[in-house]
Amino acid sequence: MQSLNLRHRALLALLLALLLLLLLLLPLSPAPESAGLQSLRVAESHFATGEYTAAVVAYQQALQNLPESPYPAWRLAVLYERWGYPEQGLQALEEALTRGYAHKEPAVNLQLALLAATGDWEALESAASNLHATHPTAPQPLSWLTQAQLQQLHCSEAQSSAASWLAVAPTDPAAQRIWGTLALTASPGKAVTALCQTDAALCQSLRGCVPPTACDTQLGSALLRQGDPALSACVLQRAVAARPDAAGGRAWLGAALEQLNRPADALPQLEAATELAPEDALGWLLLGMHELRTGAVAPAREALLQAQRLDPHNPAPCLGMAALLTREGKYDQIKTWTDAALERAPHDPAIYRAVARFYLERNLQLEGAATQAASYACQLAPEEAEGWLLRGWDYLNHGQVENALASLEKSLHHDPTAAEAYQLQGEALMLLGQN
């Protein structure tokens, strides 16, 4: 009997061992993924393919399903920064920090980028200054600090910050360019060398002049053409201080201040330019555009017609008159002036882009003018992202969503950072139901 029990136990042990071995060999079923992780996975997929509207919805769902995780809020802040919605980005970043996002340096750098995008220059200066105090050898805080000071026209402070930035990043082209521009008076030799090493257009603007002050008007206008009104204004203020009777310096300074949204400061400079040089079309053109933006239609017409009389081959006064007629509601006369602008620059893609944007921003459907201008802009400069953006915008307005997406994809290929293209792409995808 005892022998039978022993055999029974041995058989039971053998069965248990075989069962354990079988369990070890069988594949384990994956644990079911939580709803929060599923939403996060979907959000990341949409973000990776540029489907920002759909990504936002999925991230917000992940925020609800993962109430203690900072990651969905962090990724949402990154998305909003890339998409061009900085206010929402700051809110998402605050949520991420509240939830305990632990990577301080990336968070601060993102905060600085978002503050710059909102145009809150005082807050940016304060945040960048605080970061510089804790990381004195890091170039990024000094870069943001310099930009914030420039935007507020704190030019001497910006020069000092740029010098510190260059000291910790001596090969950074941006630091060389800004320091060289601001230091042209104090250190002309080194400044010219820095500019010519980093920016061929600015170097060219210095030819034929003797630095420091004799070059400031040329340098300032070149910076303005490059889309850098803050740095331009600092240079042009030097030019006007050195030669207050020079109309060109005052005209360009007025234009720079206008672009910095300082119309009250711009107007005296522009008026002085026309008084000092009444036969110079530039002052009248810039004054006319200023008056138009501030709603002074009658003075704007007078100034723009003066500019057109003095420089009849320039397309810019024609575009100004088209904008003026739009404000007056005289739509039947608009195309005459936009056509006149194109006739004066038939091979300039920038003018075609300006005409296309003129119609698209005002939602004007006049004889296919926007379509034609955007199409020619792409033909003349197929490598320029803005032309394809405008073509996509026009397609979208005409309900040709697939064509719009194709054009916007080309735009983003040439400029992956274009927030406007991402916004239009999101609208197109929503129309297709891919949100």
Coordinates of C-alpha atoms in Angstrom, one line a residue:
M1 CA 0.0 0.0 0.0
Q2 CA 2.8 2.3 0.9
S3 CA 4.5 1.4 -2.4
L4 CA 1.4 2.3 -4.3
N5 CA 1.2 5.8 -2.6
L6 CA 4.8 6.4 -3.5
R7 CA 4.2 5.5 -7.2
H8 CA 1.1 7.8 -7.1
R9 CA 3.2 10.7 -5.7
A10 CA 5.9 10.2 -8.3
L11 CA 3.4 10.2 -11.1
L12 CA 1.7 13.4 -9.8
A13 CA 5.1 15.1 -9.5
L14 CA 5.9 14.1 -13.1
L15 CA 2.6 15.5 -14.3
L16 CA 3.1 18.7 -12.5
A17 CA 6.6 19.1 -14.0
L18 CA 5.3 18.4 -17.5
L19 CA 2.5 21.0 -17.0
L20 CA 5.0 23.6 -15.8
L21 CA 7.3 22.9 -18.8
L22 CA 4.3 23.3 -21.1
L23 CA 3.4 26.6 -19.6
L24 CA 6.9 27.8 -20.0
L25 CA 6.9 26.9 -23.7
L26 CA 3.6 28.4 -24.5
P27 CA 3.7 32.1 -25.8
L28 CA 2.5 34.6 -23.2
S29 CA -0.5 36.7 -24.2
P30 CA 0.4 40.4 -24.1
A31 CA -1.2 42.4 -21.3
P32 CA -4.0 44.5 -22.7
E33 CA -2.8 48.1 -23.4
S34 CA -4.4 50.8 -21.4
A35 CA -6.7 53.3 -23.1
G36 CA -4.3 56.1 -22.2
L37 CA -1.3 54.4 -23.9
Q38 CA -3.5 53.6 -26.9
S39 CA -4.4 57.3 -27.2
L40 CA -0.8 58.3 -26.8
R41 CA 0.3 55.8 -29.5
V42 CA -2.3 57.2 -31.9
A43 CA -1.3 60.8 -31.1
E44 CA 2.4 60.1 -31.8
S45 CA 1.5 58.5 -35.1
H46 CA -0.5 61.5 -36.2
F47 CA 2.2 63.9 -35.0
A48 CA 4.9 62.0 -37.0
T49 CA 2.9 62.4 -40.2
G50 CA 2.0 66.0 -39.7
E51 CA -1.7 65.4 -38.9
Y52 CA -1.7 67.9 -36.1
T53 CA -5.4 68.3 -35.7
A54 CA -5.9 64.6 -35.1
A55 CA -2.8 64.5 -32.9
V56 CA -4.2 67.2 -30.6
V57 CA -7.4 65.2 -30.1
A58 CA -5.5 62.1 -29.3
Y59 CA -3.1 63.8 -26.9
Q60 CA -6.0 65.4 -25.1
Q61 CA -7.6 62.0 -24.7
A62 CA -4.3 60.7 -23.4
L63 CA -4.3 63.5 -20.9
Q64 CA -7.6 62.4 -19.5
N65 CA -6.7 58.7 -19.5
L66 CA -3.3 59.2 -17.9
P67 CA -4.0 61.9 -15.3
E68 CA -0.7 61.6 -13.5
S69 CA 1.7 61.4 -16.5
P70 CA 3.4 64.6 -17.8
Y71 CA 4.3 63.1 -21.1
P72 CA 1.1 63.8 -23.1
A73 CA 1.1 67.4 -22.0
W74 CA 4.8 67.8 -22.9
R75 CA 4.3 66.3 -26.4
L76 CA 1.2 68.6 -26.8
A77 CA 3.4 71.6 -26.0
V78 CA 6.0 70.5 -28.5
L79 CA 3.3 70.1 -31.2
Y80 CA 1.8 73.5 -30.5
E81 CA 5.2 75.1 -30.8
R82 CA 5.8 73.5 -34.2
W83 CA 2.3 74.2 -35.4
G84 CA 2.5 77.9 -34.6
Y85 CA 0.1 78.1 -31.6
P86 CA 2.4 79.4 -28.8
E87 CA -0.3 80.4 -26.3
Q88 CA -1.7 76.9 -26.3
G89 CA 1.8 75.6 -26.2
L90 CA 2.5 77.5 -23.0
Q91 CA -0.7 76.2 -21.4
A92 CA 0.3 72.6 -22.3
L93 CA 3.8 73.2 -21.0
E94 CA 2.5 74.5 -17.7
E95 CA 0.3 71.4 -17.4
A96 CA 3.4 69.2 -18.0
L97 CA 5.4 70.9 -15.3
T98 CA 2.4 70.7 -12.9
R99 CA 2.4 67.0 -13.5
G100 CA 6.1 66.7 -12.7
Y101 CA 7.9 66.9 -16.0
A102 CA 11.5 66.4 -14.8
H103 CA 13.7 67.4 -17.7
K104 CA 14.3 71.0 -16.8
E105 CA 16.6 72.1 -19.6
P106 CA 14.4 71.0 -22.6
A107 CA 11.4 72.5 -20.7
V108 CA 13.1 75.9 -20.3
N109 CA 14.2 76.0 -23.9
L110 CA 10.7 75.2 -25.1
Q111 CA 9.3 77.9 -22.9
L112 CA 11.7 80.4 -24.4
A113 CA 10.8 79.4 -27.9
L114 CA 7.1 79.7 -27.1
L115 CA 7.5 83.1 -25.4
A116 CA 9.4 84.4 -28.5
A117 CA 6.6 83.1 -30.7
T118 CA 4.0 85.0 -28.6
G119 CA 6.0 88.2 -28.8
D120 CA 6.2 88.6 -25.0
W121 CA 9.7 90.1 -25.2
E122 CA 9.8 91.2 -21.5
A123 CA 8.9 87.8 -20.3
L124 CA 11.4 86.2 -22.7
E125 CA 14.2 88.6 -21.5
S126 CA 13.5 87.8 -17.9
A127 CA 13.4 84.0 -18.5
A128 CA 16.5 84.0 -20.7
S129 CA 18.4 86.2 -18.2
N130 CA 17.5 83.8 -15.3
L131 CA 18.6 80.8 -17.4
H132 CA 21.9 82.6 -18.3
A133 CA 22.6 83.2 -14.6
T134 CA 22.4 79.5 -13.9
H135 CA 24.1 78.4 -17.1
P136 CA 26.6 81.2 -17.9
T137 CA 28.5 79.3 -20.6
A138 CA 25.5 78.0 -22.4
P139 CA 24.9 79.8 -25.8
Q140 CA 21.2 79.3 -26.1
P141 CA 20.1 81.6 -23.2
L142 CA 22.3 84.3 -24.6
S143 CA 20.8 83.9 -28.0
W144 CA 17.3 84.3 -26.7
L145 CA 18.3 87.2 -24.4
T146 CA 19.9 89.1 -27.4
Q147 CA 16.7 88.6 -29.5
A148 CA 14.5 89.8 -26.7
Q149 CA 16.5 92.9 -26.2
L150 CA 16.6 93.6 -29.9
Q151 CA 12.9 93.4 -30.2
Q152 CA 12.5 96.0 -27.5
L153 CA 15.2 98.2 -29.2
H154 CA 17.5 97.9 -26.2
C155 CA 20.3 98.1 -28.6
S156 CA 23.3 98.6 -26.3
E157 CA 22.1 95.8 -24.0
A158 CA 21.7 93.6 -27.0
Q159 CA 25.3 94.4 -28.2
S160 CA 26.6 93.4 -24.8
S161 CA 24.6 90.1 -24.8
A162 CA 25.7 89.4 -28.3
A163 CA 29.3 89.8 -27.3
S164 CA 28.9 87.4 -24.4
W165 CA 27.1 85.0 -26.8
L166 CA 30.0 85.2 -29.3
A167 CA 32.5 84.6 -26.5
V168 CA 30.9 81.2 -25.6
A169 CA 30.0 80.3 -29.2
P170 CA 32.8 81.9 -31.4
T171 CA 31.9 79.9 -34.5
D172 CA 28.1 80.4 -34.4
P173 CA 27.1 82.3 -37.6
A174 CA 24.1 83.9 -35.9
A175 CA 26.2 85.3 -33.0
Q176 CA 28.8 86.6 -35.5
R177 CA 26.1 88.2 -37.7
I178 CA 24.3 90.0 -34.8
W179 CA 27.5 91.0 -33.0
G180 CA 29.1 92.2 -36.2
T181 CA 26.1 94.4 -37.0
L182 CA 25.8 95.9 -33.6
A183 CA 29.5 96.4 -33.1
L184 CA 30.2 98.1 -36.5
T185 CA 30.7 101.5 -34.7
A186 CA 32.8 100.2 -31.8
S187 CA 34.9 97.7 -33.6
P188 CA 34.6 98.3 -37.4
G189 CA 37.4 96.1 -38.5
K190 CA 36.4 93.0 -36.6
A191 CA 32.7 93.6 -37.2
V192 CA 33.2 93.8 -41.0
T193 CA 35.2 90.6 -40.9
A194 CA 32.5 88.8 -38.8
L195 CA 29.7 90.0 -41.2
C196 CA 31.6 89.0 -44.4
Q197 CA 32.3 85.6 -43.0
T198 CA 28.7 84.8 -42.3
D199 CA 26.4 86.8 -44.6
A200 CA 27.3 87.6 -48.2
A201 CA 24.3 90.0 -48.7
L202 CA 25.2 92.1 -45.6
C203 CA 28.9 92.0 -46.7
Q204 CA 27.9 93.3 -50.1
S205 CA 25.9 96.2 -48.5
L206 CA 29.1 97.4 -46.9
R207 CA 30.9 97.8 -50.3
G208 CA 31.5 101.4 -51.4
C209 CA 31.1 102.9 -47.9
V210 CA 33.4 103.7 -45.1
P211 CA 32.4 102.2 -41.7
P212 CA 31.2 102.8 -39.2
T213 CA 28.4 105.4 -39.7
A214 CA 28.6 105.8 -43.5
C215 CA 27.5 102.2 -43.9
D216 CA 24.6 102.1 -41.5
T217 CA 21.8 103.1 -44.0
Q218 CA 22.9 100.4 -46.5
L219 CA 23.3 97.8 -43.8
G220 CA 20.0 98.7 -42.1
S221 CA 18.0 98.5 -45.4
A222 CA 19.7 95.1 -46.2
L223 CA 18.7 93.8 -42.9
L224 CA 15.1 94.9 -43.4
R225 CA 15.0 93.2 -46.8
Q226 CA 16.1 90.0 -45.0
G227 CA 13.1 90.3 -42.6
D228 CA 15.1 91.4 -39.5
P229 CA 13.4 94.7 -38.5
A230 CA 14.6 94.7 -34.9
L231 CA 18.3 94.5 -35.8
S232 CA 17.7 96.8 -38.7
A233 CA 16.1 99.5 -36.5
C234 CA 19.1 99.4 -34.1
V235 CA 21.5 100.1 -37.1
L236 CA 19.2 102.7 -38.6
Q237 CA 18.9 104.6 -35.4
R238 CA 22.7 104.9 -35.5
A239 CA 22.4 106.2 -39.1
V240 CA 19.8 108.8 -38.2
A241 CA 21.8 109.9 -35.1
A242 CA 24.9 110.4 -37.3
R243 CA 23.1 112.1 -40.2
P244 CA 19.6 113.4 -39.1
D245 CA 19.3 115.2 -42.5
A246 CA 19.6 112.1 -44.6
A247 CA 16.2 111.1 -45.9
G248 CA 17.1 107.5 -46.7
G249 CA 18.0 106.6 -43.2
R250 CA 14.8 108.1 -41.9
A251 CA 12.6 106.3 -44.5
W252 CA 14.1 102.9 -43.8
L253 CA 14.0 103.5 -40.0
G254 CA 10.3 104.4 -40.3
A255 CA 9.7 101.1 -42.3
A256 CA 11.6 99.1 -39.6
L257 CA 9.6 100.7 -36.8
E258 CA 6.4 100.0 -38.7
Q259 CA 7.3 96.3 -39.0
L260 CA 7.9 96.3 -35.3
N261 CA 4.4 97.5 -34.7
R262 CA 5.5 100.9 -33.5
P263 CA 3.3 103.1 -35.8
A264 CA 3.5 106.2 -33.6
D265 CA 7.3 106.1 -33.7
A266 CA 7.4 105.3 -37.5
L267 CA 5.2 108.2 -38.7
P268 CA 7.6 111.1 -37.7
Q269 CA 10.5 109.4 -39.5
L270 CA 8.5 108.8 -42.6
E271 CA 7.1 112.3 -42.7
A272 CA 10.7 113.7 -42.2
A273 CA 11.9 111.5 -45.1
T274 CA 9.4 113.1 -47.5
E275 CA 10.2 116.6 -46.3
L276 CA 13.9 116.1 -46.7
A277 CA 13.6 114.5 -50.1
P278 CA 10.3 115.3 -51.7
E279 CA 11.4 113.9 -55.1
D280 CA 12.4 110.5 -53.7
A281 CA 9.7 107.9 -54.3
L282 CA 10.9 105.7 -51.4
G283 CA 9.7 108.0 -48.6
W284 CA 6.3 108.5 -50.3
L285 CA 5.8 104.8 -50.8
L286 CA 6.6 103.9 -47.2
L287 CA 4.5 106.8 -45.9
G288 CA 1.6 105.7 -48.1
M289 CA 1.7 102.2 -46.8
H290 CA 1.9 103.4 -43.2
E291 CA -1.1 105.7 -43.7
L292 CA -3.1 102.8 -45.3
R293 CA -2.4 100.5 -42.4
T294 CA -3.5 103.1 -39.9
G295 CA -6.7 103.8 -41.9
A296 CA -5.9 107.2 -43.2
V297 CA -7.1 106.5 -46.7
A298 CA -6.9 110.0 -48.2
P299 CA -3.3 110.7 -47.2
A300 CA -2.4 107.2 -48.2
R301 CA -3.8 107.7 -51.8
E302 CA -1.9 111.0 -52.1
A303 CA 1.4 109.4 -51.0
L304 CA 1.0 106.3 -53.1
L305 CA 0.2 108.2 -56.2
Q306 CA 3.2 110.4 -55.6
A307 CA 5.4 107.3 -55.3
Q308 CA 4.0 105.9 -58.5
R309 CA 4.6 109.2 -60.3
L310 CA 8.2 109.4 -59.1
D311 CA 9.0 105.7 -59.8
P312 CA 6.5 104.5 -62.5
H313 CA 8.3 101.2 -63.1
N314 CA 8.0 100.1 -59.4
P315 CA 5.3 97.5 -58.8
A316 CA 5.0 98.3 -55.0
P317 CA 2.9 101.5 -55.4
C318 CA 0.5 99.5 -57.6
L319 CA 0.0 96.9 -54.9
G320 CA -0.5 99.6 -52.4
M321 CA -3.2 101.2 -54.6
A322 CA -4.9 97.8 -54.9
A323 CA -5.0 97.5 -51.1
L324 CA -6.4 101.0 -50.8
L325 CA -9.2 100.2 -53.3
T326 CA -10.0 97.1 -51.4
R327 CA -10.4 99.1 -48.2
E328 CA -12.8 101.4 -50.1
G329 CA -14.8 98.5 -51.6
K330 CA -14.0 99.4 -55.2
Y331 CA -13.4 95.8 -56.2
D332 CA -13.9 96.4 -59.9
Q333 CA -10.7 98.5 -60.0
I334 CA -8.4 96.2 -58.0
K335 CA -7.3 93.9 -60.8
T336 CA -6.2 96.8 -62.9
W337 CA -3.6 97.7 -60.3
T338 CA -2.5 94.1 -59.5
D339 CA -2.0 93.5 -63.2
A340 CA 0.0 96.7 -63.4
A341 CA 2.3 95.4 -60.6
L342 CA 2.9 92.2 -62.6
E343 CA 3.5 94.1 -65.8
R344 CA 6.3 96.0 -64.0
A345 CA 8.0 92.8 -62.8
P346 CA 7.0 90.0 -65.2
H347 CA 9.8 87.6 -64.2
D348 CA 9.9 88.3 -60.5
P349 CA 8.4 85.4 -58.5
A350 CA 8.2 87.5 -55.4
I351 CA 5.7 89.9 -57.0
Y352 CA 3.6 86.9 -58.2
R353 CA 3.6 85.6 -54.6
A354 CA 2.7 89.0 -53.3
V355 CA -0.3 89.3 -55.7
A356 CA -1.5 85.8 -54.9
R357 CA -1.3 86.4 -51.1
F358 CA -3.1 89.8 -51.6
Y359 CA -6.1 88.0 -53.1
L360 CA -6.0 85.0 -50.8
E361 CA -5.8 86.9 -47.5
R362 CA -8.8 89.0 -48.6
N363 CA -10.7 86.0 -49.9
L364 CA -11.1 87.9 -53.2
Q365 CA -12.2 85.7 -56.2
L366 CA -11.6 88.0 -59.1
E367 CA -11.2 86.4 -62.5
G368 CA -8.9 83.7 -61.2
A369 CA -6.2 86.2 -60.3
A370 CA -5.0 84.3 -57.2
T371 CA -4.8 81.0 -59.1
Q372 CA -2.9 82.5 -62.0
A373 CA -0.4 84.4 -59.7
A374 CA 0.2 81.4 -57.5
S375 CA 0.7 79.1 -60.5
Y376 CA 3.2 81.5 -62.1
A377 CA 5.0 81.9 -58.8
C378 CA 5.6 78.1 -58.6
Q379 CA 6.7 78.0 -62.3
L380 CA 9.2 80.8 -61.8
A381 CA 10.6 79.5 -58.5
P382 CA 9.7 75.9 -57.9
E383 CA 12.1 75.7 -55.0
E384 CA 10.4 78.4 -53.0
A385 CA 8.1 77.0 -50.3
E386 CA 5.7 80.0 -50.2
G387 CA 4.7 79.6 -53.8
W388 CA 3.5 76.1 -53.2
L389 CA 1.8 77.1 -49.9
L390 CA -0.2 79.8 -51.8
R391 CA -1.0 77.3 -54.5
G392 CA -2.3 74.9 -51.9
W393 CA -4.3 77.6 -50.2
D394 CA -5.9 78.5 -53.5
Y395 CA -6.8 74.8 -54.2
L396 CA -8.3 74.6 -50.8
N397 CA -10.5 77.7 -51.5
H398 CA -11.8 76.0 -54.6
G399 CA -12.5 72.7 -52.8
Q400 CA -9.8 70.7 -54.5
V401 CA -8.5 69.1 -51.4
E402 CA -6.3 66.4 -52.8
N403 CA -4.5 69.0 -55.0
A404 CA -4.2 71.3 -52.0
L405 CA -2.5 68.5 -50.0
A406 CA -0.1 67.8 -52.8
S407 CA 0.9 71.4 -53.0
L408 CA 1.2 71.8 -49.3
E409 CA 3.4 68.7 -49.1
K410 CA 5.8 70.3 -51.6
S411 CA 5.8 73.5 -49.5
L412 CA 6.7 71.6 -46.4
H413 CA 9.4 69.7 -48.3
H414 CA 11.1 73.0 -49.0
D415 CA 10.4 74.5 -45.6
P416 CA 9.5 71.9 -42.9
T417 CA 9.0 74.6 -40.3
A418 CA 6.3 76.6 -42.0
A419 CA 3.5 76.8 -39.5
E420 CA 1.1 78.3 -42.0
A421 CA 1.4 75.3 -44.3
Y422 CA 0.7 72.9 -41.4
Q423 CA -2.4 74.9 -40.5
L424 CA -3.7 74.6 -44.0
Q425 CA -2.8 71.0 -44.2
G426 CA -4.8 70.4 -41.0
E427 CA -7.8 72.1 -42.6
A428 CA -7.5 70.0 -45.7
L429 CA -7.3 66.8 -43.7
M430 CA -10.4 67.8 -41.7
L431 CA -12.3 68.2 -44.9
L432 CA -11.3 64.7 -45.9
G433 CA -12.4 63.4 -42.5
Q434 CA -8.9 62.4 -41.5
N435 CA -8.9 64.0 -38.1

